[in-house]
Amino acid sequence: MKESTSNKAAYSDGFHTYRYMWLIAICFLPLMFSCKARKQLVAKQVPIDSTIKPVDDKKIKLDAIHAGQTIFNAFSGKARAMLDINGNANDVTLNIRIKRDQKIWISITAIAGIEAARVLITPDSIMIINRLQSVYIKQPFSYINTFSGNQVNYKTIESLLIGNAIPELLNENADLQTTPDSIVLTGNLQDLVYKLIIGPGMRVKQTNISDQNAGQSLQVINNTFIQAGARVLPSQIEITSIAKDKKIQVNLHYIKSEFEQQLEYPFNIPARYKESN
């Protein structure tokens, strides 16, 4: 389909390269009860088997949460998304492909089915093609950290797109509490304060991260879990980020999702495009 010049120009005015950067980066802002063993009553002068260790309830629960995360080699999904930056909203469609631990490919389609941007993220780099303005960005992964924080890494982004827990939050230093329908982990990670709520099936229901010194906060809510083959993931992901005077909201709704399909990750920068810093 040929691109409509008028549609491209109109949409380009309100949807510049930094919006794509926010769409990616805000998802990944720093971004990125302890259970005491009961003493066993032992009769005096009875030998104790030193190999027997008390049950570690926290470790058992953390292991169960780890086991409940979605494990995959390849993922592809199509999602409707609403991006709102300080009250200025845009509706886009995202086609997402992930090769676990290696690359995340995203095609962003805007009005009239026009591809507005294409993104390729690897553990050490990020590239963005902005088709509306005929420019591209090619930067090391640390470029994302200028929008988010030094704690954000490739695995953070991959985890949030699938509905998994951010790996660094599942650590033995976290305080762990249980309720009738959830497990709540809270703690500190460098300058971050976090709260992770795990629901039925050991699925991540909500992630809250804040850095008061930097004036940043992030809330991610996963809703309406669906079956995709043998795996489960949230069909709706709501992200709210506040960074000083900026408030960004992203509502993502997967309308198609598949695992372990043969995928391609095309990313060719046209020769006429100019590099943008």
mmCIF file of C-alpha atoms in Angstrom:
data_model
loop_
_atom_site.group_PDB
_atom_site.id
_atom_site.type_symbol
_atom_site.label_atom_id
_atom_site.label_comp_id
_atom_site.label_asym_id
_atom_site.label_seq_id
_atom_site.Cartn_x
_atom_site.Cartn_y
_atom_site.Cartn_z
ATOM 1 C CA MET A 1 0.000 0.000 0.000
ATOM 2 C CA LYS A 2 1.411 3.437 -0.900
ATOM 3 C CA GLU A 3 1.742 5.882 1.936
ATOM 4 C CA SER A 4 -0.558 8.870 1.906
ATOM 5 C CA THR A 5 1.590 12.007 1.917
ATOM 6 C CA SER A 6 -1.093 14.118 3.563
ATOM 7 C CA ASN A 7 -1.751 11.564 6.286
ATOM 8 C CA LYS A 8 1.981 11.210 6.973
ATOM 9 C CA ALA A 9 2.463 14.959 7.250
ATOM 10 C CA ALA A 10 -0.514 15.448 9.537
ATOM 11 C CA TYR A 11 0.449 12.640 11.850
ATOM 12 C CA SER A 12 4.142 13.547 11.826
ATOM 13 C CA ASP A 13 3.421 16.974 13.302
ATOM 14 C CA GLY A 14 2.132 15.454 16.512
ATOM 15 C CA PHE A 15 4.144 12.275 16.720
ATOM 16 C CA HIS A 16 7.894 12.851 16.610
ATOM 17 C CA THR A 17 10.800 10.517 17.235
ATOM 18 C CA TYR A 18 10.917 11.206 20.976
ATOM 19 C CA ARG A 19 7.399 9.793 21.303
ATOM 20 C CA TYR A 20 8.603 6.442 20.044
ATOM 21 C CA MET A 21 11.431 6.690 22.528
ATOM 22 C CA TRP A 22 8.981 7.367 25.338
ATOM 23 C CA LEU A 23 6.753 4.514 24.191
ATOM 24 C CA ILE A 24 9.731 2.189 24.621
ATOM 25 C CA ALA A 25 11.512 3.812 27.525
ATOM 26 C CA ILE A 26 8.653 4.578 29.886
ATOM 27 C CA CYS A 27 7.780 0.961 29.887
ATOM 28 C CA PHE A 28 11.108 0.374 31.422
ATOM 29 C CA LEU A 29 11.775 3.201 33.866
ATOM 30 C CA PRO A 30 14.139 2.311 36.694
ATOM 31 C CA LEU A 31 14.424 1.467 36.103
ATOM 32 C CA MET A 32 15.095 -1.379 36.780
ATOM 33 C CA PHE A 33 7.972 -11.499 55.300
ATOM 34 C CA SER A 34 10.915 -12.728 55.926
ATOM 35 C CA CYS A 35 9.732 -16.012 57.390
ATOM 36 C CA LYS A 36 11.771 -17.055 60.365
ATOM 37 C CA ALA A 37 12.165 -20.775 60.844
ATOM 38 C CA ARG A 38 10.485 -22.030 63.967
ATOM 39 C CA LYS A 39 12.772 -23.609 66.462
ATOM 40 C CA GLN A 40 12.164 -27.303 66.832
ATOM 41 C CA LEU A 41 11.723 -28.599 70.343
ATOM 42 C CA VAL A 42 14.390 -31.201 70.906
ATOM 43 C CA ALA A 43 14.797 -33.373 73.975
ATOM 44 C CA LYS A 44 18.063 -32.880 75.796
ATOM 45 C CA GLN A 45 20.983 -35.135 74.987
ATOM 46 C CA VAL A 46 19.344 -36.355 71.758
ATOM 47 C CA PRO A 47 21.786 -36.176 68.820
ATOM 48 C CA ILE A 48 20.746 -33.735 66.078
ATOM 49 C CA ASP A 49 21.291 -34.591 62.445
ATOM 50 C CA SER A 50 23.289 -31.611 61.214
ATOM 51 C CA THR A 51 22.198 -32.286 57.627
ATOM 52 C CA ILE A 52 18.554 -31.416 58.405
ATOM 53 C CA LYS A 53 17.789 -27.789 57.616
ATOM 54 C CA PRO A 54 14.709 -25.799 58.630
ATOM 55 C CA VAL A 55 12.139 -25.123 55.910
ATOM 56 C CA ASP A 56 12.721 -21.769 54.221
ATOM 57 C CA ASP A 57 9.203 -20.593 53.346
ATOM 58 C CA LYS A 58 10.463 -17.506 51.519
ATOM 59 C CA LYS A 59 12.718 -19.518 49.242
ATOM 60 C CA ILE A 60 9.895 -21.958 48.493
ATOM 61 C CA LYS A 61 7.603 -19.094 47.477
ATOM 62 C CA LEU A 62 10.293 -17.343 45.428
ATOM 63 C CA ASP A 63 11.051 -20.603 43.629
ATOM 64 C CA ALA A 64 7.323 -21.011 42.910
ATOM 65 C CA ILE A 65 7.143 -17.472 41.489
ATOM 66 C CA HIS A 66 10.178 -18.133 39.299
ATOM 67 C CA ALA A 67 8.552 -21.335 38.058
ATOM 68 C CA GLY A 68 5.346 -19.437 37.246
ATOM 69 C CA GLN A 69 7.055 -17.041 34.833
ATOM 70 C CA THR A 70 6.546 -17.530 31.110
ATOM 71 C CA ILE A 71 9.480 -19.333 29.514
ATOM 72 C CA PHE A 72 9.827 -19.102 25.743
ATOM 73 C CA ASN A 73 12.264 -18.891 22.857
ATOM 74 C CA ALA A 74 10.211 -16.791 20.441
ATOM 75 C CA PHE A 75 7.136 -14.562 20.855
ATOM 76 C CA SER A 76 5.032 -12.591 18.402
ATOM 77 C CA GLY A 77 2.121 -10.374 19.295
ATOM 78 C CA LYS A 78 -0.117 -7.689 17.856
ATOM 79 C CA ALA A 79 -1.451 -5.044 20.201
ATOM 80 C CA ARG A 80 -3.615 -1.959 20.111
ATOM 81 C CA ALA A 81 -2.016 0.748 22.214
ATOM 82 C CA MET A 82 -2.957 4.191 23.460
ATOM 83 C CA LEU A 83 -0.047 6.487 24.275
ATOM 84 C CA ASP A 84 -0.808 9.581 26.346
ATOM 85 C CA ILE A 85 1.938 12.091 27.147
ATOM 86 C CA ASN A 86 0.759 14.910 29.409
ATOM 87 C CA GLY A 87 -2.755 14.624 28.005
ATOM 88 C CA ASN A 88 -1.724 14.399 24.329
ATOM 89 C CA ALA A 89 -2.956 10.972 23.200
ATOM 90 C CA ASN A 90 -2.232 8.872 20.125
ATOM 91 C CA ASP A 91 -3.613 5.480 19.124
ATOM 92 C CA VAL A 92 -1.147 3.089 17.500
ATOM 93 C CA THR A 93 -0.837 -0.589 16.646
ATOM 94 C CA LEU A 94 2.245 -2.505 17.738
ATOM 95 C CA ASN A 95 3.548 -5.639 16.085
ATOM 96 C CA ILE A 96 6.030 -7.163 18.516
ATOM 97 C CA ARG A 97 8.489 -9.995 17.951
ATOM 98 C CA ILE A 98 10.934 -11.265 20.539
ATOM 99 C CA LYS A 99 13.819 -13.688 20.315
ATOM 100 C CA ARG A 100 14.512 -14.430 23.951
ATOM 101 C CA ASP A 101 17.647 -12.790 25.373
ATOM 102 C CA GLN A 102 18.671 -11.581 21.905
ATOM 103 C CA LYS A 103 16.362 -9.065 20.259
ATOM 104 C CA ILE A 104 13.050 -7.230 20.438
ATOM 105 C CA TRP A 105 11.562 -6.038 17.127
ATOM 106 C CA ILE A 106 8.616 -3.617 17.112
ATOM 107 C CA SER A 107 6.718 -2.145 14.179
ATOM 108 C CA ILE A 108 4.579 0.876 15.119
ATOM 109 C CA THR A 109 1.645 1.516 12.788
ATOM 110 C CA ALA A 110 -0.215 4.795 13.016
ATOM 111 C CA ILE A 111 -3.156 6.328 11.174
ATOM 112 C CA ALA A 112 -4.402 4.781 7.908
ATOM 113 C CA GLY A 113 -2.207 1.721 8.366
ATOM 114 C CA ILE A 114 1.023 3.677 7.791
ATOM 115 C CA GLU A 115 4.101 2.279 9.523
ATOM 116 C CA ALA A 116 5.327 5.226 11.567
ATOM 117 C CA ALA A 117 8.406 3.608 13.076
ATOM 118 C CA ARG A 118 10.356 0.397 13.425
ATOM 119 C CA VAL A 119 12.444 -0.483 16.459
ATOM 120 C CA LEU A 120 15.143 -3.071 17.104
ATOM 121 C CA ILE A 121 16.462 -3.542 20.636
ATOM 122 C CA THR A 122 19.307 -5.880 21.578
ATOM 123 C CA PRO A 123 21.135 -6.285 24.895
ATOM 124 C CA ASP A 124 23.743 -3.745 23.755
ATOM 125 C CA SER A 125 22.018 -1.488 21.201
ATOM 126 C CA ILE A 126 18.836 0.242 20.084
ATOM 127 C CA MET A 127 17.891 1.354 16.572
ATOM 128 C CA ILE A 128 14.783 3.275 15.518
ATOM 129 C CA ILE A 129 13.596 4.074 11.998
ATOM 130 C CA ASN A 130 11.191 7.039 11.923
ATOM 131 C CA ARG A 131 9.449 6.716 8.578
ATOM 132 C CA LEU A 132 7.344 9.852 9.025
ATOM 133 C CA GLN A 133 10.423 12.067 9.188
ATOM 134 C CA SER A 134 12.866 9.876 7.199
ATOM 135 C CA VAL A 135 15.399 9.712 10.017
ATOM 136 C CA TYR A 136 16.895 6.971 12.164
ATOM 137 C CA ILE A 137 18.551 6.530 15.544
ATOM 138 C CA LYS A 138 21.394 4.117 16.165
ATOM 139 C CA GLN A 139 22.665 4.099 19.730
ATOM 140 C CA PRO A 140 24.101 1.817 22.415
ATOM 141 C CA PHE A 141 21.566 0.368 24.837
ATOM 142 C CA SER A 142 22.606 2.977 27.410
ATOM 143 C CA TYR A 143 20.638 5.493 25.290
ATOM 144 C CA ILE A 144 17.465 4.100 26.854
ATOM 145 C CA ASN A 145 18.895 4.843 30.294
ATOM 146 C CA THR A 146 18.819 8.571 29.508
ATOM 147 C CA PHE A 147 15.017 8.262 29.421
ATOM 148 C CA SER A 148 14.694 5.825 32.276
ATOM 149 C CA GLY A 149 17.475 4.880 34.659
ATOM 150 C CA ASN A 150 20.649 2.871 34.933
ATOM 151 C CA GLN A 151 18.850 -0.126 36.432
ATOM 152 C CA VAL A 152 16.911 -0.788 33.228
ATOM 153 C CA ASN A 153 18.398 -3.488 31.041
ATOM 154 C CA TYR A 154 17.306 -5.548 28.074
ATOM 155 C CA LYS A 155 15.727 -8.217 30.281
ATOM 156 C CA THR A 156 13.561 -5.565 31.978
ATOM 157 C CA ILE A 157 11.936 -4.656 28.663
ATOM 158 C CA GLU A 158 11.501 -8.261 27.601
ATOM 159 C CA SER A 159 9.888 -9.191 30.919
ATOM 160 C CA LEU A 160 7.338 -6.362 30.917
ATOM 161 C CA LEU A 161 6.203 -7.053 27.345
ATOM 162 C CA ILE A 162 5.429 -10.666 28.290
ATOM 163 C CA GLY A 163 3.969 -9.941 31.722
ATOM 164 C CA ASN A 164 6.837 -11.528 33.637
ATOM 165 C CA ALA A 165 8.363 -10.217 36.838
ATOM 166 C CA ILE A 166 11.414 -7.997 36.498
ATOM 167 C CA PRO A 167 14.158 -10.507 37.469
ATOM 168 C CA GLU A 168 15.985 -8.182 39.879
ATOM 169 C CA LEU A 169 12.864 -7.841 42.032
ATOM 170 C CA LEU A 170 12.758 -11.566 42.800
ATOM 171 C CA ASN A 171 15.552 -11.601 45.338
ATOM 172 C CA GLU A 172 16.000 -13.074 48.798
ATOM 173 C CA ASN A 173 16.336 -9.634 50.402
ATOM 174 C CA ALA A 174 12.733 -8.741 49.566
ATOM 175 C CA ASP A 175 10.106 -8.741 52.305
ATOM 176 C CA LEU A 176 7.409 -11.264 51.484
ATOM 177 C CA GLN A 177 3.829 -11.317 52.716
ATOM 178 C CA THR A 178 0.937 -13.534 51.743
ATOM 179 C CA THR A 179 -2.769 -12.744 51.489
ATOM 180 C CA PRO A 180 -5.606 -15.117 50.611
ATOM 181 C CA ASP A 181 -5.232 -14.366 46.889
ATOM 182 C CA SER A 182 -1.745 -12.945 46.390
ATOM 183 C CA ILE A 183 1.902 -12.767 47.388
ATOM 184 C CA VAL A 184 3.356 -9.300 47.945
ATOM 185 C CA LEU A 185 7.084 -8.601 47.669
ATOM 186 C CA THR A 186 8.486 -5.254 48.788
ATOM 187 C CA GLY A 187 12.002 -3.949 49.106
ATOM 188 C CA ASN A 188 14.745 -1.611 47.976
ATOM 189 C CA LEU A 189 17.020 -1.958 44.987
ATOM 190 C CA GLN A 190 19.742 0.663 45.050
ATOM 191 C CA ASP A 191 17.754 3.936 44.979
ATOM 192 C CA LEU A 192 14.490 2.225 44.041
ATOM 193 C CA VAL A 193 11.591 1.236 46.260
ATOM 194 C CA TYR A 194 9.476 -1.525 44.750
ATOM 195 C CA LYS A 195 6.316 -3.518 45.332
ATOM 196 C CA LEU A 196 5.439 -6.615 43.336
ATOM 197 C CA ILE A 197 2.024 -8.280 43.604
ATOM 198 C CA ILE A 198 1.760 -11.888 42.446
ATOM 199 C CA GLY A 199 -1.703 -13.301 41.839
ATOM 200 C CA PRO A 200 -3.205 -16.730 41.134
ATOM 201 C CA GLY A 201 -1.030 -19.039 39.065
ATOM 202 C CA MET A 202 2.025 -17.044 40.178
ATOM 203 C CA ARG A 203 1.243 -14.391 37.548
ATOM 204 C CA VAL A 204 2.398 -10.810 38.026
ATOM 205 C CA LYS A 205 -0.629 -8.613 38.729
ATOM 206 C CA GLN A 206 1.096 -5.334 39.524
ATOM 207 C CA THR A 207 4.560 -3.782 39.657
ATOM 208 C CA ASN A 208 5.260 -0.493 41.424
ATOM 209 C CA ILE A 209 8.696 1.135 41.317
ATOM 210 C CA SER A 210 9.656 4.588 42.559
ATOM 211 C CA ASP A 211 12.765 6.712 42.944
ATOM 212 C CA GLN A 212 11.819 9.665 45.118
ATOM 213 C CA ASN A 213 15.184 11.380 44.733
ATOM 214 C CA ALA A 214 14.833 11.395 40.945
ATOM 215 C CA GLY A 215 11.109 12.187 41.034
ATOM 216 C CA GLN A 216 10.267 9.047 39.042
ATOM 217 C CA SER A 217 7.604 6.396 39.516
ATOM 218 C CA LEU A 218 6.291 3.515 37.467
ATOM 219 C CA GLN A 219 3.172 1.401 37.831
ATOM 220 C CA VAL A 220 2.441 -1.597 35.610
ATOM 221 C CA ILE A 221 -0.868 -3.455 35.936
ATOM 222 C CA ASN A 222 -1.480 -6.740 34.130
ATOM 223 C CA ASN A 223 -5.109 -7.673 33.472
ATOM 224 C CA THR A 224 -7.170 -10.392 31.776
ATOM 225 C CA PHE A 225 -4.722 -13.248 31.438
ATOM 226 C CA ILE A 226 -5.209 -15.371 28.333
ATOM 227 C CA GLN A 227 -3.990 -18.714 27.063
ATOM 228 C CA ALA A 228 -1.580 -18.567 24.129
ATOM 229 C CA GLY A 229 -0.875 -22.153 23.222
ATOM 230 C CA ALA A 230 0.585 -23.785 26.305
ATOM 231 C CA ARG A 231 1.494 -20.436 27.869
ATOM 232 C CA VAL A 232 -0.340 -17.679 29.712
ATOM 233 C CA LEU A 233 0.186 -13.921 29.431
ATOM 234 C CA PRO A 234 -1.785 -10.755 30.178
ATOM 235 C CA SER A 235 -3.872 -9.496 27.282
ATOM 236 C CA GLN A 236 -3.971 -6.005 28.801
ATOM 237 C CA ILE A 237 -1.002 -4.102 30.216
ATOM 238 C CA GLU A 238 -1.528 -0.659 31.732
ATOM 239 C CA ILE A 239 1.555 1.463 32.308
ATOM 240 C CA THR A 240 1.631 4.783 34.157
ATOM 241 C CA SER A 241 4.901 6.636 34.482
ATOM 242 C CA ILE A 242 5.702 9.940 36.156
ATOM 243 C CA ALA A 243 9.098 11.547 35.631
ATOM 244 C CA LYS A 244 9.211 14.982 37.238
ATOM 245 C CA ASP A 245 6.854 17.135 35.117
ATOM 246 C CA LYS A 246 6.007 14.395 32.593
ATOM 247 C CA LYS A 247 3.155 11.921 32.972
ATOM 248 C CA ILE A 248 2.964 9.111 30.460
ATOM 249 C CA GLN A 249 0.267 6.469 30.182
ATOM 250 C CA VAL A 250 0.299 3.456 27.884
ATOM 251 C CA ASN A 251 -2.629 1.048 27.609
ATOM 252 C CA LEU A 252 -1.630 -2.014 25.613
ATOM 253 C CA HIS A 253 -4.134 -4.662 24.528
ATOM 254 C CA TYR A 254 -2.870 -7.807 22.831
ATOM 255 C CA ILE A 255 -5.289 -8.943 20.132
ATOM 256 C CA LYS A 256 -3.017 -11.700 18.867
ATOM 257 C CA SER A 257 -0.184 -13.606 20.513
ATOM 258 C CA GLU A 258 1.834 -16.669 19.573
ATOM 259 C CA PHE A 259 4.870 -18.470 20.896
ATOM 260 C CA GLU A 260 7.597 -20.535 19.238
ATOM 261 C CA GLN A 261 6.825 -19.502 15.673
ATOM 262 C CA GLN A 262 9.489 -19.072 13.010
ATOM 263 C CA LEU A 263 10.028 -15.305 12.897
ATOM 264 C CA GLU A 264 11.909 -12.755 10.854
ATOM 265 C CA TYR A 265 13.201 -9.427 12.150
ATOM 266 C CA PRO A 266 13.660 -7.218 9.057
ATOM 267 C CA PHE A 267 15.421 -3.953 9.741
ATOM 268 C CA ASN A 268 16.855 -2.092 6.762
ATOM 269 C CA ILE A 269 17.604 1.627 6.950
ATOM 270 C CA PRO A 270 16.932 3.349 3.606
ATOM 271 C CA ALA A 271 20.036 5.048 2.207
ATOM 272 C CA ARG A 272 18.235 8.408 1.933
ATOM 273 C CA TYR A 273 17.388 8.515 5.659
ATOM 274 C CA LYS A 274 19.471 10.792 7.869
ATOM 275 C CA GLU A 275 20.781 9.868 11.295
ATOM 276 C CA SER A 276 19.201 11.727 14.195
ATOM 277 C CA ASN A 277 20.827 12.173 17.597
#
